[in-house]
mmCIF file of C-alpha atoms and ligand atoms in Angstrom:
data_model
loop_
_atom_site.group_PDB
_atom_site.id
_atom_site.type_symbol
_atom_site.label_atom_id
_atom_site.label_comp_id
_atom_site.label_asym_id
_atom_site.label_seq_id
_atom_site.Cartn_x
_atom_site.Cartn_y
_atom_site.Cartn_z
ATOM 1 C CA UNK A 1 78.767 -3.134 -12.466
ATOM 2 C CA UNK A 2 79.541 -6.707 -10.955
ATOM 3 C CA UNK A 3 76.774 -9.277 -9.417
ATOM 4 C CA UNK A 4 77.895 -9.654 -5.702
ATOM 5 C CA UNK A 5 74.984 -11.774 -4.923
ATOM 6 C CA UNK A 6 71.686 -13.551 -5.794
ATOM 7 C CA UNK A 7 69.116 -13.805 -3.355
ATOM 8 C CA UNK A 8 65.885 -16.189 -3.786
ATOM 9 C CA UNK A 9 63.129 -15.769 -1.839
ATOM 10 C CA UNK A 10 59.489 -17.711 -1.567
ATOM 11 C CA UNK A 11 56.253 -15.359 -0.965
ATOM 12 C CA UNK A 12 52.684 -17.346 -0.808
ATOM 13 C CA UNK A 13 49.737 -15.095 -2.735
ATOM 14 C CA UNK A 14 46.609 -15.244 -0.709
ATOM 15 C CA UNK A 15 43.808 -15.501 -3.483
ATOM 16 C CA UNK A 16 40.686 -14.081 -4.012
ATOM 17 C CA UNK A 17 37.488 -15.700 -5.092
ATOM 18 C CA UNK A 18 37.488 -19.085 -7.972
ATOM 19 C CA UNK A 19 40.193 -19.464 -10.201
ATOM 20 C CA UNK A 20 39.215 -22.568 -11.980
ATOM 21 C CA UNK A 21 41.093 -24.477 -15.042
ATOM 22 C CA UNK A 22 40.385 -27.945 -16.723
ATOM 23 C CA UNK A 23 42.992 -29.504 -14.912
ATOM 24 C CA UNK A 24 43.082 -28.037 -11.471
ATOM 25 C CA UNK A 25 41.172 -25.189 -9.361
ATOM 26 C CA UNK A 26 44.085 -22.436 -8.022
ATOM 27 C CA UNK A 27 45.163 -22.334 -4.742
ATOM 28 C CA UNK A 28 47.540 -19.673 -2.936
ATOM 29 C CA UNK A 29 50.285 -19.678 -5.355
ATOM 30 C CA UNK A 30 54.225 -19.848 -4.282
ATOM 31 C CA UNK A 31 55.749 -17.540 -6.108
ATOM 32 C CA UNK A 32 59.718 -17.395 -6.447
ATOM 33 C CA UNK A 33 61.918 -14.134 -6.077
ATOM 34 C CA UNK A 34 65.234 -13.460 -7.071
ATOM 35 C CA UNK A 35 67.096 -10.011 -6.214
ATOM 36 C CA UNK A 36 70.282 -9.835 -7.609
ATOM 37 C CA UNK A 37 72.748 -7.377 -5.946
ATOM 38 C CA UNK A 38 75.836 -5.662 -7.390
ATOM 39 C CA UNK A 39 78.435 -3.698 -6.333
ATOM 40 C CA UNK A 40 76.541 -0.225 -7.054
ATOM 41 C CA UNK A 41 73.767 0.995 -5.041
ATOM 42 C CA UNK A 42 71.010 -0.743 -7.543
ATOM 43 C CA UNK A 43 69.664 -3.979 -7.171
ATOM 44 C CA UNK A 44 67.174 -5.666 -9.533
ATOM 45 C CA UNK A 45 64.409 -8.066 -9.104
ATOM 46 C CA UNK A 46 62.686 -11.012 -11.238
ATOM 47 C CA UNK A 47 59.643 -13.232 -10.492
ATOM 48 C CA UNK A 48 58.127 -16.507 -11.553
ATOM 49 C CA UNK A 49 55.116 -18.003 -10.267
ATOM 50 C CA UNK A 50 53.376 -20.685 -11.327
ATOM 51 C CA UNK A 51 49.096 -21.451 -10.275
ATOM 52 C CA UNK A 52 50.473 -24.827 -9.281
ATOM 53 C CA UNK A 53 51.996 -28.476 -9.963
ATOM 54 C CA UNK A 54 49.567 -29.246 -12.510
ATOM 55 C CA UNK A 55 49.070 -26.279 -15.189
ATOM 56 C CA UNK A 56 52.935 -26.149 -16.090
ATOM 57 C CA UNK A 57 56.065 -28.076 -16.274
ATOM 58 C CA UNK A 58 57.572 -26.520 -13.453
ATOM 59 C CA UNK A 59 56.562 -25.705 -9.895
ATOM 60 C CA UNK A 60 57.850 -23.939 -7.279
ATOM 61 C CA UNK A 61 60.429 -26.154 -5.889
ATOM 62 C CA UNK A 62 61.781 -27.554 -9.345
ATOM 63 C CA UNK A 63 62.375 -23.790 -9.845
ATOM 64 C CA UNK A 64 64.076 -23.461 -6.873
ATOM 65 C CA UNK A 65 65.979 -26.128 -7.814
ATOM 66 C CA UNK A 66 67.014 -25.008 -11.060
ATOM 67 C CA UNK A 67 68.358 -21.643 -9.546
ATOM 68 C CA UNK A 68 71.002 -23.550 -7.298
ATOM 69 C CA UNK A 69 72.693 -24.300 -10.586
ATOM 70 C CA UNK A 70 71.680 -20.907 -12.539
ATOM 71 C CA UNK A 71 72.277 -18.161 -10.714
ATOM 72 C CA UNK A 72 76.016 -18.846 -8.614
ATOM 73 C CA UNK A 73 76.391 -18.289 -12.262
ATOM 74 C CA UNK A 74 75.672 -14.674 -12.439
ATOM 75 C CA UNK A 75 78.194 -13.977 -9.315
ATOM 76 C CA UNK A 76 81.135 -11.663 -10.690
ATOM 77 C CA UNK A 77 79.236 -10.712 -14.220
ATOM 78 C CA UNK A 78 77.972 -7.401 -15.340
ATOM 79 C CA UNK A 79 74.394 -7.772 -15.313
ATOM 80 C CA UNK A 80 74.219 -5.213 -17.850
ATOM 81 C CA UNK A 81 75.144 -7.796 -20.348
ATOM 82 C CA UNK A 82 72.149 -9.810 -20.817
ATOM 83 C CA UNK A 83 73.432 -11.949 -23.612
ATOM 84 C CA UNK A 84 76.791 -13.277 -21.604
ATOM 85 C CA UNK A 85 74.156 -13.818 -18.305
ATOM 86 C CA UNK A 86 72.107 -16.318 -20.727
ATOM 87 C CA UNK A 87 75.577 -17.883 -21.888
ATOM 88 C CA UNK A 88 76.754 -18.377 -18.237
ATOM 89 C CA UNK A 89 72.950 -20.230 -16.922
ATOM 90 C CA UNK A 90 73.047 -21.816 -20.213
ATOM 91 C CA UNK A 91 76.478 -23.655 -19.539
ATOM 92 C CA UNK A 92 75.096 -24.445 -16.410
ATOM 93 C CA UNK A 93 71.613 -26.644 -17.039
ATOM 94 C CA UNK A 94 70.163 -27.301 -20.012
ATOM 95 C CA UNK A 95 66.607 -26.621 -18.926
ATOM 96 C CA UNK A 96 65.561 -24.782 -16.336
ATOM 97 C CA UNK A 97 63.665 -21.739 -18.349
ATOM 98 C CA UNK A 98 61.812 -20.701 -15.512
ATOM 99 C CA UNK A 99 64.209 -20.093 -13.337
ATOM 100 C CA UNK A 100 66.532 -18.765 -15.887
ATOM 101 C CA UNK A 101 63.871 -16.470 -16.675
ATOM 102 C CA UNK A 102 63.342 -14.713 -13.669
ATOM 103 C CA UNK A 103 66.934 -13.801 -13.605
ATOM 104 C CA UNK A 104 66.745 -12.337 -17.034
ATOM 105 C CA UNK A 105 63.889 -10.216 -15.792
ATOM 106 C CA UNK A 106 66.148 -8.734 -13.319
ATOM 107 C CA UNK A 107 68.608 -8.264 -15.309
ATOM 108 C CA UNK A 108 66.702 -6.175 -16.831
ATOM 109 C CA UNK A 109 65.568 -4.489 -14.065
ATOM 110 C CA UNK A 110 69.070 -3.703 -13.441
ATOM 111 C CA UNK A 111 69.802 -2.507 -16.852
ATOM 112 C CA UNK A 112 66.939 0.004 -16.781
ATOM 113 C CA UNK A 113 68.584 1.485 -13.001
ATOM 114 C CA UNK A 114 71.707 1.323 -14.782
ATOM 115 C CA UNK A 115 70.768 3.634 -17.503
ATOM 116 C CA UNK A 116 68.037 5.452 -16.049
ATOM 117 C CA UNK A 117 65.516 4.195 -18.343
ATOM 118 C CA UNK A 118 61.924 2.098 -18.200
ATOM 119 C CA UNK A 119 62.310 -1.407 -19.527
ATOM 120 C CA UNK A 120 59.592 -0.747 -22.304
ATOM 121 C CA UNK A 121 61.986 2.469 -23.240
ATOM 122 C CA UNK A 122 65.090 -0.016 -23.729
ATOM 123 C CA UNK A 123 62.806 -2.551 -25.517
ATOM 124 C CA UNK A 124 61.767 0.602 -27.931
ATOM 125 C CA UNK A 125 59.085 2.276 -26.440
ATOM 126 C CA UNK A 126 55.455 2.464 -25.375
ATOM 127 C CA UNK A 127 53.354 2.332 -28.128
ATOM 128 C CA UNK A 128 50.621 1.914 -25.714
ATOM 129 C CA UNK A 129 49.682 3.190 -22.010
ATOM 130 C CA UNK A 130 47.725 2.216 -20.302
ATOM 131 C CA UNK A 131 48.203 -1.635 -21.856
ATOM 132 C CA UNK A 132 44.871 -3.302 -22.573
ATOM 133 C CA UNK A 133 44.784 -6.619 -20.427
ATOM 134 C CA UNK A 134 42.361 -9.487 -20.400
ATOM 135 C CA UNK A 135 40.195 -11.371 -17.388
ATOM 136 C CA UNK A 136 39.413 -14.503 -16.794
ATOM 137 C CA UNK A 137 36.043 -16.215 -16.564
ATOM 138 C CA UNK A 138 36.298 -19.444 -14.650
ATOM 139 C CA UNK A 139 34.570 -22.925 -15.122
ATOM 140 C CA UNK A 140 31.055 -22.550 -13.956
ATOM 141 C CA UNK A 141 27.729 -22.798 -14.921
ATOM 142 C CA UNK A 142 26.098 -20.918 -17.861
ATOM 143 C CA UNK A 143 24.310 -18.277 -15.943
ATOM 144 C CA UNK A 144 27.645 -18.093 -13.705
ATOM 145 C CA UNK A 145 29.668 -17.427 -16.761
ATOM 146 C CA UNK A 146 27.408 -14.574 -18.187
ATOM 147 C CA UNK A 147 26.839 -13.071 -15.074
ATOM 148 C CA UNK A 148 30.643 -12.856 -14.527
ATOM 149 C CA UNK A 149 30.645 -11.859 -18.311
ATOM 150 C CA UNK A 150 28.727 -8.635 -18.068
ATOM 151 C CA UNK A 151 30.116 -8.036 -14.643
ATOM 152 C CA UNK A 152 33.628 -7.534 -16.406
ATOM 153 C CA UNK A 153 32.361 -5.808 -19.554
ATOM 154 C CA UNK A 154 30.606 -3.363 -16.910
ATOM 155 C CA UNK A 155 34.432 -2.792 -15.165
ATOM 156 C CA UNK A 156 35.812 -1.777 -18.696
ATOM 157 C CA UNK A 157 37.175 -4.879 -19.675
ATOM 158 C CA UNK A 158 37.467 -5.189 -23.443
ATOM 159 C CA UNK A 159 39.107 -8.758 -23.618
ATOM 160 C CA UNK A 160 37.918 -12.051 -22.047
ATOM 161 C CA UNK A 161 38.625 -15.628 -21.865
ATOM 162 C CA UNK A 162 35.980 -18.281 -20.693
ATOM 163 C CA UNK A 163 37.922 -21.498 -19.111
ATOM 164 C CA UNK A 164 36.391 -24.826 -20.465
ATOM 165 C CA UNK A 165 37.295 -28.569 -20.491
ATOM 166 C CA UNK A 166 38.130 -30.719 -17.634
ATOM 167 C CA UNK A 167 34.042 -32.062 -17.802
ATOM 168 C CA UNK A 168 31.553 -33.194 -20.235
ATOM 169 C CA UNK A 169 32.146 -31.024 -23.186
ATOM 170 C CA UNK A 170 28.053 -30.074 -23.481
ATOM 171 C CA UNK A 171 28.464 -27.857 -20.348
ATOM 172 C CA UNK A 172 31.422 -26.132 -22.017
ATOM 173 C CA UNK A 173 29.539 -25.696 -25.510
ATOM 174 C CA UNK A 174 26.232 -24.443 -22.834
ATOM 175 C CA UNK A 175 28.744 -21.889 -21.340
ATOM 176 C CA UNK A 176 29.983 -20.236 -24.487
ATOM 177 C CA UNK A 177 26.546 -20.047 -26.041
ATOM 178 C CA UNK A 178 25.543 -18.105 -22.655
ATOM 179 C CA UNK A 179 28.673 -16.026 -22.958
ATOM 180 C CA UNK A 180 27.714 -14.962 -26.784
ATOM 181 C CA UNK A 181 24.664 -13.861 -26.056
ATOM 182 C CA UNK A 182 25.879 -10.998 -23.546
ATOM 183 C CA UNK A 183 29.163 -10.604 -25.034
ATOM 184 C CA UNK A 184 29.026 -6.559 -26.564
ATOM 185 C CA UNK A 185 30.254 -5.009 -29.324
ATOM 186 C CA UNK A 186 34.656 -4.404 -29.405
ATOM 187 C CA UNK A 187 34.589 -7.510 -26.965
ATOM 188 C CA UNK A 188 37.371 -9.627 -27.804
ATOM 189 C CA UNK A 189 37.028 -13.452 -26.173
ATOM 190 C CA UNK A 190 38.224 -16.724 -26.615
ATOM 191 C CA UNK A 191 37.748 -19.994 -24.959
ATOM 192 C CA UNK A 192 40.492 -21.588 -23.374
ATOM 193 C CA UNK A 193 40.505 -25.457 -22.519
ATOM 194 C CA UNK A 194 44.253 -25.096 -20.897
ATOM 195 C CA UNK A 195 45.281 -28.756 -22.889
ATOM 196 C CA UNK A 196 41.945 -29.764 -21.185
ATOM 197 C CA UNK A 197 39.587 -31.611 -24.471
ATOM 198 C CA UNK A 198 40.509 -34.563 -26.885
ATOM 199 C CA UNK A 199 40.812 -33.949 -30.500
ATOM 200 C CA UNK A 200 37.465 -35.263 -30.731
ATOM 201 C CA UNK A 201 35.904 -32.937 -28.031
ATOM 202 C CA UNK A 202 37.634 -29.671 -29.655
ATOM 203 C CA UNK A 203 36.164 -30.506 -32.978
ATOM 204 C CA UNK A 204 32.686 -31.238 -31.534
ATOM 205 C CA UNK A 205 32.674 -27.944 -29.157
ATOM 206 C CA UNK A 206 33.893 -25.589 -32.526
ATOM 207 C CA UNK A 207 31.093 -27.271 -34.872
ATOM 208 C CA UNK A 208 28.365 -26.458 -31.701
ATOM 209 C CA UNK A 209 29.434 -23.257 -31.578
ATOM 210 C CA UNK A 210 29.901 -22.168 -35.126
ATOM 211 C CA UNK A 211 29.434 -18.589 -36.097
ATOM 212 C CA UNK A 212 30.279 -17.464 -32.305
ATOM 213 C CA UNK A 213 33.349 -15.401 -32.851
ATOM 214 C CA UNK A 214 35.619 -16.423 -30.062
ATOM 215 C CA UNK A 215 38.952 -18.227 -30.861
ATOM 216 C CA UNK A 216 39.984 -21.782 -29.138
ATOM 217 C CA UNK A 217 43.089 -21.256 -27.369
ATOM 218 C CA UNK A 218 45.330 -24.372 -26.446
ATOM 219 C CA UNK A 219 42.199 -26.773 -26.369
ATOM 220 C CA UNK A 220 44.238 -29.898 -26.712
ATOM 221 C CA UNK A 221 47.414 -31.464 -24.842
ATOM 222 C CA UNK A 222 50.013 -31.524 -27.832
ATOM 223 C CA UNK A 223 51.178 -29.733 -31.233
ATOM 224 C CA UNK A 224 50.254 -33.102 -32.949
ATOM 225 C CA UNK A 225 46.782 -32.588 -31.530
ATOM 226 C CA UNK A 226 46.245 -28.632 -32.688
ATOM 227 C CA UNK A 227 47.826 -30.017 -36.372
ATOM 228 C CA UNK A 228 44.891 -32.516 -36.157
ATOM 229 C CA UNK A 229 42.244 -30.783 -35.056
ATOM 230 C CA UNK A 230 42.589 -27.552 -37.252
ATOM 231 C CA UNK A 231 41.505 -28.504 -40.468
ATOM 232 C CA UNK A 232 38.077 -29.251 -38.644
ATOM 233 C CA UNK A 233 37.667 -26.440 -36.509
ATOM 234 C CA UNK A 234 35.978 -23.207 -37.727
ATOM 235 C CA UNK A 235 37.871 -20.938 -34.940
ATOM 236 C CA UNK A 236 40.714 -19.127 -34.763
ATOM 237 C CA UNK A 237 43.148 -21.594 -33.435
ATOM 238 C CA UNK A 238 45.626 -19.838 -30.467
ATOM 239 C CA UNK A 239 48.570 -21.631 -28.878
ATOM 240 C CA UNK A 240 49.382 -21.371 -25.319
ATOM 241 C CA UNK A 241 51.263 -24.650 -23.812
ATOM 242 C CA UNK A 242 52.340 -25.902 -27.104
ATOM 243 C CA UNK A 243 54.180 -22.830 -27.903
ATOM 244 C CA UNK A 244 56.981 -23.655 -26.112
ATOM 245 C CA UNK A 245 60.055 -22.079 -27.479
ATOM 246 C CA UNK A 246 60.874 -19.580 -30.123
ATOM 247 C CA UNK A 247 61.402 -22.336 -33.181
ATOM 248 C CA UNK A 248 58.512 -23.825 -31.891
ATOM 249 C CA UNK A 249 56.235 -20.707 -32.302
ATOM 250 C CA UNK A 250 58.415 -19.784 -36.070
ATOM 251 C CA UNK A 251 57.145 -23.306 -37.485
ATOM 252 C CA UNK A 252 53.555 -22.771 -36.033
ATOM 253 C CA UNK A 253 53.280 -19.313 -37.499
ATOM 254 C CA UNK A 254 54.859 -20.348 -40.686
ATOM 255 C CA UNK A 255 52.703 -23.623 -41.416
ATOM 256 C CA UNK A 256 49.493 -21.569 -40.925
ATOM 257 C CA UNK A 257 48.512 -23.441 -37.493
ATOM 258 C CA UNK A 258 48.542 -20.587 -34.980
ATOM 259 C CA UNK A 259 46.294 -18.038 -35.448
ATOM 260 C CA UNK A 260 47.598 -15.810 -32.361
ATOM 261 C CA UNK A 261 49.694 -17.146 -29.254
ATOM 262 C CA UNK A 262 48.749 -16.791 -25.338
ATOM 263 C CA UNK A 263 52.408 -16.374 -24.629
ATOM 264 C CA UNK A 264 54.317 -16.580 -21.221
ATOM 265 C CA UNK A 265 57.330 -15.051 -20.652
ATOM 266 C CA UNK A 266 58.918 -17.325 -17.940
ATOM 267 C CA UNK A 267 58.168 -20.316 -20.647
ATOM 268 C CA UNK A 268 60.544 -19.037 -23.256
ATOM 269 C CA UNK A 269 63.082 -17.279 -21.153
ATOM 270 C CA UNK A 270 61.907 -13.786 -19.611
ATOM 271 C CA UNK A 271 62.032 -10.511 -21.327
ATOM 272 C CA UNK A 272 64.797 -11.417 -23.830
ATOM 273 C CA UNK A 273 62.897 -14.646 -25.587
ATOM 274 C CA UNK A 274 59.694 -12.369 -25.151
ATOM 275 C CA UNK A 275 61.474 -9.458 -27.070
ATOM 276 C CA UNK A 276 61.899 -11.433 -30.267
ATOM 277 C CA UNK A 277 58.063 -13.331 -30.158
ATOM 278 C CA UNK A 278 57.117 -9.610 -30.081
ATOM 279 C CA UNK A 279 59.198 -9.074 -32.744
ATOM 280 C CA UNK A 280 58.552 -12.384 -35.205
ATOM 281 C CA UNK A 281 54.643 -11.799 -33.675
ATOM 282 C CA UNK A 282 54.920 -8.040 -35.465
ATOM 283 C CA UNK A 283 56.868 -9.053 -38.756
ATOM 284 C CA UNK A 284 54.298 -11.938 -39.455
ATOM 285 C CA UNK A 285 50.955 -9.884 -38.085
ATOM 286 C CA UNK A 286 49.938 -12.620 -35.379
ATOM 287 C CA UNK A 287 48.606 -11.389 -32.374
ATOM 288 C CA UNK A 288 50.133 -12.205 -29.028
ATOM 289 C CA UNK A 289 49.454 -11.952 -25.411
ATOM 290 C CA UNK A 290 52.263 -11.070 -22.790
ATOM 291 C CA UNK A 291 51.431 -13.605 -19.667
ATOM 292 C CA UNK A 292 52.547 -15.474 -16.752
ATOM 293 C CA UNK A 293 51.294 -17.894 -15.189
ATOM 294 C CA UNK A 294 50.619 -15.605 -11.895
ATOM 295 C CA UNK A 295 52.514 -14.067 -9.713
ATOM 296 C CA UNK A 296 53.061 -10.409 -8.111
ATOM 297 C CA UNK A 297 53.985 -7.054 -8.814
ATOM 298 C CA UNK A 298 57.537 -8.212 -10.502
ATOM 299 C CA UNK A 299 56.529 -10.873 -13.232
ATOM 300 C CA UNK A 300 53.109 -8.530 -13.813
ATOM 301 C CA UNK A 301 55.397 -5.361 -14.199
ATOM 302 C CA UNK A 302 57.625 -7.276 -16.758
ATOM 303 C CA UNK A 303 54.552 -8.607 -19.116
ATOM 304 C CA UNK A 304 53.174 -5.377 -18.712
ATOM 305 C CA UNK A 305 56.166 -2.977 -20.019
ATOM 306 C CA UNK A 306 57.167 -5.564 -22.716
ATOM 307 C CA UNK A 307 53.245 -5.809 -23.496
ATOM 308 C CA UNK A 308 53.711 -1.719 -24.024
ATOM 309 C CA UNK A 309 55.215 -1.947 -26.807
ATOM 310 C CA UNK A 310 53.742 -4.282 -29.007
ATOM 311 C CA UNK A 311 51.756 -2.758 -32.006
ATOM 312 C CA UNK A 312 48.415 -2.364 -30.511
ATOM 313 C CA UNK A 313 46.754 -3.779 -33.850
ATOM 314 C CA UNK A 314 48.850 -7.523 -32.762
ATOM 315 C CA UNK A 315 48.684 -7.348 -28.878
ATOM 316 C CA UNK A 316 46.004 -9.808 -27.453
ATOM 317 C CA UNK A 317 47.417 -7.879 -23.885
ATOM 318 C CA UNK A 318 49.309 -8.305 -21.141
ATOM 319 C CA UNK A 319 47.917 -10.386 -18.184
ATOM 320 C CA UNK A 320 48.115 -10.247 -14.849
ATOM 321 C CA UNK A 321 47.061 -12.108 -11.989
ATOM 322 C CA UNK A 322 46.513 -8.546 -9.788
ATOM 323 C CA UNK A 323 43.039 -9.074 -10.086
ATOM 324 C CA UNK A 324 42.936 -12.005 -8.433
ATOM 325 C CA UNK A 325 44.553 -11.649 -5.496
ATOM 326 C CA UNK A 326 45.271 -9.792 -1.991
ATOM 327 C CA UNK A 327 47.658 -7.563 -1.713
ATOM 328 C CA UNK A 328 50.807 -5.626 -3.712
ATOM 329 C CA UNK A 329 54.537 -6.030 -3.234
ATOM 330 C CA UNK A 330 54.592 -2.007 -4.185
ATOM 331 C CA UNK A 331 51.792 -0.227 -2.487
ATOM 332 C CA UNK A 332 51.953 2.453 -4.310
ATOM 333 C CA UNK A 333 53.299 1.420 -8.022
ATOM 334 C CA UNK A 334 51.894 -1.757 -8.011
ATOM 335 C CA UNK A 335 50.106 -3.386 -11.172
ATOM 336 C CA UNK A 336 46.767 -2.381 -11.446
ATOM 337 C CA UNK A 337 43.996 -2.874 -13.431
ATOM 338 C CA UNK A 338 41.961 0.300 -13.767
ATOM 339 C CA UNK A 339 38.942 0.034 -16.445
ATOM 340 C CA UNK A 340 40.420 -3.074 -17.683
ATOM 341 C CA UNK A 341 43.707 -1.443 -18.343
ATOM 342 C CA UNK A 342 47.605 -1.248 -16.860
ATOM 343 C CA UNK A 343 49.398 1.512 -16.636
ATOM 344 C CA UNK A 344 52.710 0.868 -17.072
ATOM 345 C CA UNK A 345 54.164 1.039 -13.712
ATOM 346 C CA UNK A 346 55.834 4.318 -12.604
ATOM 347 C CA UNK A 347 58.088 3.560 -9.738
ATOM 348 C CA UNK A 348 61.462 4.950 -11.764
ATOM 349 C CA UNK A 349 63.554 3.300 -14.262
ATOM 350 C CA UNK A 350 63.707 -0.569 -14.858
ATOM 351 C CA UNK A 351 60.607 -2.050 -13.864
ATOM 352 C CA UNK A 352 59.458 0.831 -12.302
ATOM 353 C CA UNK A 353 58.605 -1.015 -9.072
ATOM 354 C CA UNK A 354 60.085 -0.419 -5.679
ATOM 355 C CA UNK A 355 59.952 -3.247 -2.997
ATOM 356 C CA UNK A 356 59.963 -2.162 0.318
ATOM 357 C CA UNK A 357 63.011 -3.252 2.993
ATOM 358 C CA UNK A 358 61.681 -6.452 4.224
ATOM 359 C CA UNK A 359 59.392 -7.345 2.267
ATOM 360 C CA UNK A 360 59.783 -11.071 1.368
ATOM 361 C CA UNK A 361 61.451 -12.135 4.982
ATOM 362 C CA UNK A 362 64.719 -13.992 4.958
ATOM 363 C CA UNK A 363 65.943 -15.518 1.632
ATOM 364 C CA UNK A 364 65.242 -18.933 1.068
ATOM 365 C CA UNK A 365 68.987 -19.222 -0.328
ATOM 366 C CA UNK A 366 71.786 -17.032 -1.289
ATOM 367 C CA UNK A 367 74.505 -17.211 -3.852
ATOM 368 C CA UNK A 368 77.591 -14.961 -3.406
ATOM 369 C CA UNK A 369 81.009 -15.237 -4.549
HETATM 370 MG MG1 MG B 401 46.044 -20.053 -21.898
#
């Protein structure tokens, strides 16, 4: 099997309802596409799409950008062999994980058509399905966020996260006590700033808040801020932005400072770098999530199968942003959250997902030999 072409393609999500983080409220996302074609009669897809300019490093255009120099790369390889793809975009631009990313998701896509097999069968195996997930609770008011609070619990969701930061930290500490009081029994939550608080404002919201049992994820800008702050703090301390690469996440595991990670796969390079958090995650018994930052029925398909199999006693769950927008690439296999669960898509091998003739328009590029 030989890559005869790459094909990138832009597709706007309409949201629906709030979507609100400390540093900006999300819009209609631009999510990126890449198919990459071979010279058998299967074709694989990958997908990264970030909520906007401001959550992440990257954006739609710089990943874009990055693909003109990562995937003419893959032209004339055997997608098959994931490890000689990543040696090829590697040689190619330093950076660029994103974009790299979404061509190691269809790779493995591809790999699973190949074989006949799911991704989460190559990757070892459901060890859970459906695969809990978690829902967001945006920045609001304290009756808005309890109200939103028991409206989830009531749809089956098990797992929540309350945004905060981005104002005057009383309203966030207000907000999580309004959350605790409604939050039920075998409700996991945690309260996520997104980078958005000072040292001094994480410290201050943890001691207002003590004996709540939620953990902080990512409530300060920079791994020099968590090491500060978590000798102070009386909450579980998760990394999200700061855990940006897999030596990265080893050190903050091994020094004690991460309690659990909100991980995403297109940050640390798709379903391969995700594949060995997972693993490190298991070996050391620290909980992770399997994320993106949004995106369709591609990216949400990949968190989802690597997500499956994950020790369910170490999986915070796999998100996706299905619930918060119109529409599915895959009418009928699409990811879906049913009683705040996923079933592992169940389209056919790979990703299980099959995208419809058409469905993104014309490509926004093409690489071929
Ligand atoms: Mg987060």
């Amino acid at each position: 099997m030989k890559v005869t072409e790459v094909r990138v393609y832009g597709k706007t999500l309409p949201k629906v309802g709030d979507y609100s983080m400390s540093s900006a409220r999300v819009g209609d996302p631009d999510s990126t596409i890449v198919e990459v074609v071979t010279d058998t009669d299967h074709v694989g897809w990958g997908e990264v799409c970030m909520t906007g300019p401001m959550a992440q490093v990257s954006h739609a255009a710089s990943v874009r950008a990055d693909l003109t120099l990562a995937a003419p790369r893959l032209v004339g390889l055997d997608p098959r062999q994931i490890g000689v793809v990543w040696q090829a975009m590697s040689a190619a631009i330093y950076g660029g994980v994103a974009a790299k990313s979404a061509l190691d998701i269809a790779c493995w896509d591809l790999l699973g058509k190949a074989t006949d097999l799911r991704v989460c069968d190559l990757l070892g195996g459901p060890l859970s399905n459906p695969v809990p997930t978690y829902h967001v609770i945006g920045i609001g008011t304290p009756e808005e966020a309890a109200v939103e609070a028991i409206r989830l619990q009531d749809a089956g969701h098990t797992k929540l996260q309350l945004k905060a930061g981005g104002r005057r930290v009383e309203a966030d500490i207000a907000a999580a006590h309004a959350v605790a009081d409604v939050v039920r029994p075998g409700t996991d939550w945690s309260v996520d700033t997104n980078m958005g608080w000072t040292t001094d404002q994480a410290i201050r919201f943890s001691n207002a808040c003590r004996g709540l049992a939620f953990a902080m994820e990512q409530p300060c800008a920079t791994y020099a801020d968590l090491e500060a702050i978590k000798p102070s703090i009386s909450h579980p301390l998760l990394l999200d932005e700061s855990a940006t690469d897999l030596a990265t996440i080893s050190r903050a595991i091994g020094s004690g400072l991460a309690n659990g990670f909100g991980m995403k796969l297109t940050r640390i390079g798709g379903i391969s770098a995700m594949r060995a958090v997972r693993d490190l995650c298991l070996a050391t018994r620290v909980p992770t999530s399997f994320d993106d930052s949004w995106g369709g029925d591609i990216i949400s398909a990949a968190c989802n199968h690597v997500g499956s199999t994950m020790d369910p006693r170490y999986s915070r769950g796999a998100w996706t942003s299905a619930g918060y927008q119109q529409g599915h690439y895959d009418d009928v296999n699409g990811v879906r959250i049913i009683d705040g669960m996923v079933p592992i898509p169940a389209g056919g091998p790979g990703l299980g997902i099959v995208i419809p003739e058409g469905c993104f328009g014309e490509p926004l590029a093409v690489y071929a030999s």
